XYZ file of N, CA and C in Angstrom:
219
model
N 43.647 30.603 8.194
C 43.035 29.216 8.260
C 42.793 29.451 9.801
N 43.361 29.734 10.948
C 43.660 29.942 12.426
C 43.236 30.885 12.310
N 43.015 32.124 11.868
C 42.262 32.988 12.133
C 40.497 32.586 11.736
N 40.234 32.149 11.202
C 39.201 31.872 11.069
C 38.629 30.950 11.832
N 39.021 29.696 12.853
C 39.042 29.233 13.840
C 38.524 29.930 15.020
N 40.016 30.936 15.433
C 39.515 31.054 16.643
C 38.534 32.159 16.661
N 37.982 32.747 14.893
C 37.038 33.758 15.515
C 35.313 32.760 15.291
N 35.235 32.198 14.654
C 33.334 30.888 15.361
C 34.218 30.388 17.055
N 35.438 30.205 17.190
C 35.754 29.365 18.642
C 35.433 30.771 19.419
N 35.501 32.029 18.886
C 34.756 32.690 20.235
C 33.894 33.670 20.223
N 32.859 32.902 18.685
C 31.535 33.690 18.268
C 30.585 32.979 18.094
N 31.048 31.388 18.861
C 29.972 30.503 18.761
C 29.278 30.658 20.032
N 28.990 31.016 20.590
C 28.132 30.986 21.933
C 26.874 31.582 21.702
N 27.056 31.990 20.982
C 25.642 33.273 19.752
C 25.375 32.395 19.099
N 25.417 31.253 18.616
C 24.916 30.319 17.997
C 23.448 30.253 18.249
N 22.382 30.204 17.577
C 20.803 30.049 18.572
C 20.353 28.389 18.287
N 20.119 28.230 18.520
C 19.869 26.737 18.863
C 18.320 26.310 18.104
N 17.733 26.097 17.529
C 17.167 25.610 16.622
C 15.623 24.686 17.602
N 15.970 24.111 18.108
C 14.947 23.155 18.999
C 16.411 22.549 20.135
N 15.070 22.090 21.082
C 16.131 21.643 22.093
C 16.381 20.507 21.669
N 17.965 20.361 22.393
C 18.518 18.835 22.251
C 18.945 18.102 23.721
N 18.825 17.092 23.946
C 18.430 16.355 25.190
C 19.496 14.741 24.318
N 20.699 15.025 25.617
C 21.844 14.121 25.015
C 21.289 12.684 25.056
N 19.969 12.809 26.061
C 19.835 11.479 27.004
C 18.593 10.165 26.413
N 18.373 11.398 24.659
C 17.229 10.712 24.682
C 17.689 9.629 23.570
N 17.198 8.963 23.462
C 17.732 7.896 22.643
C 16.377 8.009 20.973
N 16.414 7.650 20.275
C 15.613 7.261 19.095
C 15.775 6.268 18.403
N 15.028 5.584 17.803
C 15.287 5.117 16.409
C 15.730 5.510 15.628
N 15.353 6.716 14.938
C 15.875 7.247 13.476
C 15.239 5.781 12.642
N 16.244 6.510 11.379
C 16.422 6.116 9.815
C 16.593 4.530 10.180
N 17.291 3.686 10.681
C 17.793 2.797 10.841
C 17.293 1.538 11.370
N 15.885 2.479 12.577
C 14.748 1.594 12.605
C 13.372 1.277 11.865
N 13.696 2.602 11.608
C 12.927 2.333 10.655
C 12.684 1.827 9.760
N 13.843 1.521 8.825
C 14.249 0.574 8.112
C 14.193 -0.956 8.371
N 14.208 -1.097 9.396
C 14.322 -2.664 10.472
C 12.549 -2.810 10.449
N 12.155 -2.324 10.707
C 10.938 -2.395 11.372
C 10.352 -2.241 9.982
N 10.092 -1.543 9.238
C 9.903 -2.126 7.158
C 10.086 -3.032 6.716
N 11.675 -3.731 7.254
C 12.158 -4.790 6.257
C 11.194 -5.884 7.164
N 10.843 -5.956 8.840
C 10.301 -7.559 9.446
C 8.836 -6.768 8.691
N 8.167 -5.776 8.541
C 6.476 -6.014 7.912
C 6.851 -6.554 6.887
N 7.741 -6.059 6.173
C 7.608 -7.098 4.359
C 7.707 -8.082 4.623
N 8.960 -8.303 5.178
C 8.475 -10.046 5.824
C 7.627 -10.785 6.180
N 6.801 -9.911 6.752
C 5.576 -10.702 7.311
C 4.242 -11.048 6.791
N 3.870 -10.117 5.111
C 3.689 -9.975 4.699
C 4.099 -11.253 3.530
N 4.967 -11.394 3.235
C 5.004 -11.964 2.631
C 4.399 -13.720 2.604
N 5.245 -13.735 3.520
C 4.943 -14.986 4.445
C 3.175 -15.007 4.980
N 2.953 -14.215 5.378
C 1.278 -14.757 5.071
C 1.278 -14.874 3.715
N 0.931 -14.188 2.848
C 0.502 -14.731 1.449
C 1.262 -16.189 1.300
N 2.655 -16.544 1.612
C 2.639 -17.778 0.711
C 2.031 -18.330 2.073
N 2.068 -18.780 3.284
C 0.195 -19.024 4.079
C -0.588 -19.121 3.635
N -0.975 -18.039 2.790
C -2.602 -18.285 2.563
C -2.144 -19.303 1.443
N -1.638 -18.943 -0.024
C -1.476 -19.643 -1.040
C -1.283 -21.155 -0.746
N -0.481 -21.515 0.176
C -0.034 -23.444 1.170
C -1.673 -22.924 1.405
N -2.897 -22.466 1.961
C -4.192 -22.818 2.348
C -4.205 -23.403 1.606
N -4.559 -22.752 0.469
C -5.523 -22.924 -0.764
C -5.311 -24.238 -1.050
N -4.138 -24.985 -1.054
C -3.405 -25.970 -2.071
C -4.314 -27.421 -1.169
N -4.665 -26.954 0.529
C -5.266 -28.587 1.100
C -6.570 -28.809 0.618
N -6.769 -29.628 0.472
C -8.395 -30.022 0.408
C -8.372 -31.993 1.197
N -9.096 -31.396 2.634
C -9.138 -32.113 3.348
C -10.885 -32.386 3.854
N -11.618 -33.984 3.904
C -12.863 -33.400 4.400
C -13.257 -34.016 5.864
N -13.692 -33.010 6.494
C -14.304 -33.224 7.797
C -14.846 -34.496 7.910
N -14.683 -34.308 9.225
C -15.387 -36.440 10.488
C -15.048 -37.528 9.331
N -14.056 -37.458 9.015
C -12.961 -39.074 8.462
C -14.025 -39.959 7.089
N -14.373 -39.116 6.455
C -15.968 -39.377 5.832
C -15.077 -40.738 4.466
N -13.321 -40.463 4.362
C -13.022 -41.160 3.701
C -12.178 -42.185 4.007
N -12.517 -42.622 5.460
C -12.076 -43.854 5.740
C -12.763 -45.032 6.358
N -14.751 -44.265 5.892
C -15.762 -44.948 6.524
C -16.419 -44.285 6.720
N -16.113 -43.355 7.556
C -17.317 -42.906 8.101
C -17.568 -43.080 10.194
N -17.786 -44.235 10.527
C -17.461 -43.887 11.440
C -16.906 -44.075 12.250
N -15.634 -43.273 13.074
C -14.180 -42.556 13.371
C -14.584 -43.475 15.494
N -16.043 -43.917 15.891
C -15.861 -44.101 16.939
C -15.486 -45.921 17.946
N -14.665 -46.109 18.764
C -13.689 -47.152 19.468
C -14.694 -47.692 19.689
N -14.701 -49.309 19.440
C -15.590 -50.266 20.784
C -15.544 -51.268 21.197
């Protein structure tokens, strides 16, 4: 086991990097995407519920239900 570890340690400088890796760069990753998708789904459900509640409202414009004239004299 020690011989293989020593071999890997000695030859690790010859490993080819496939892409440049910047340790100072921060990305949201999978967790950020999941949180963003959950917020989007919650907003969609809230909008759907709000539209359903607005369709239940039945009101008449201009105070026609209380006699018509709403001006103070």
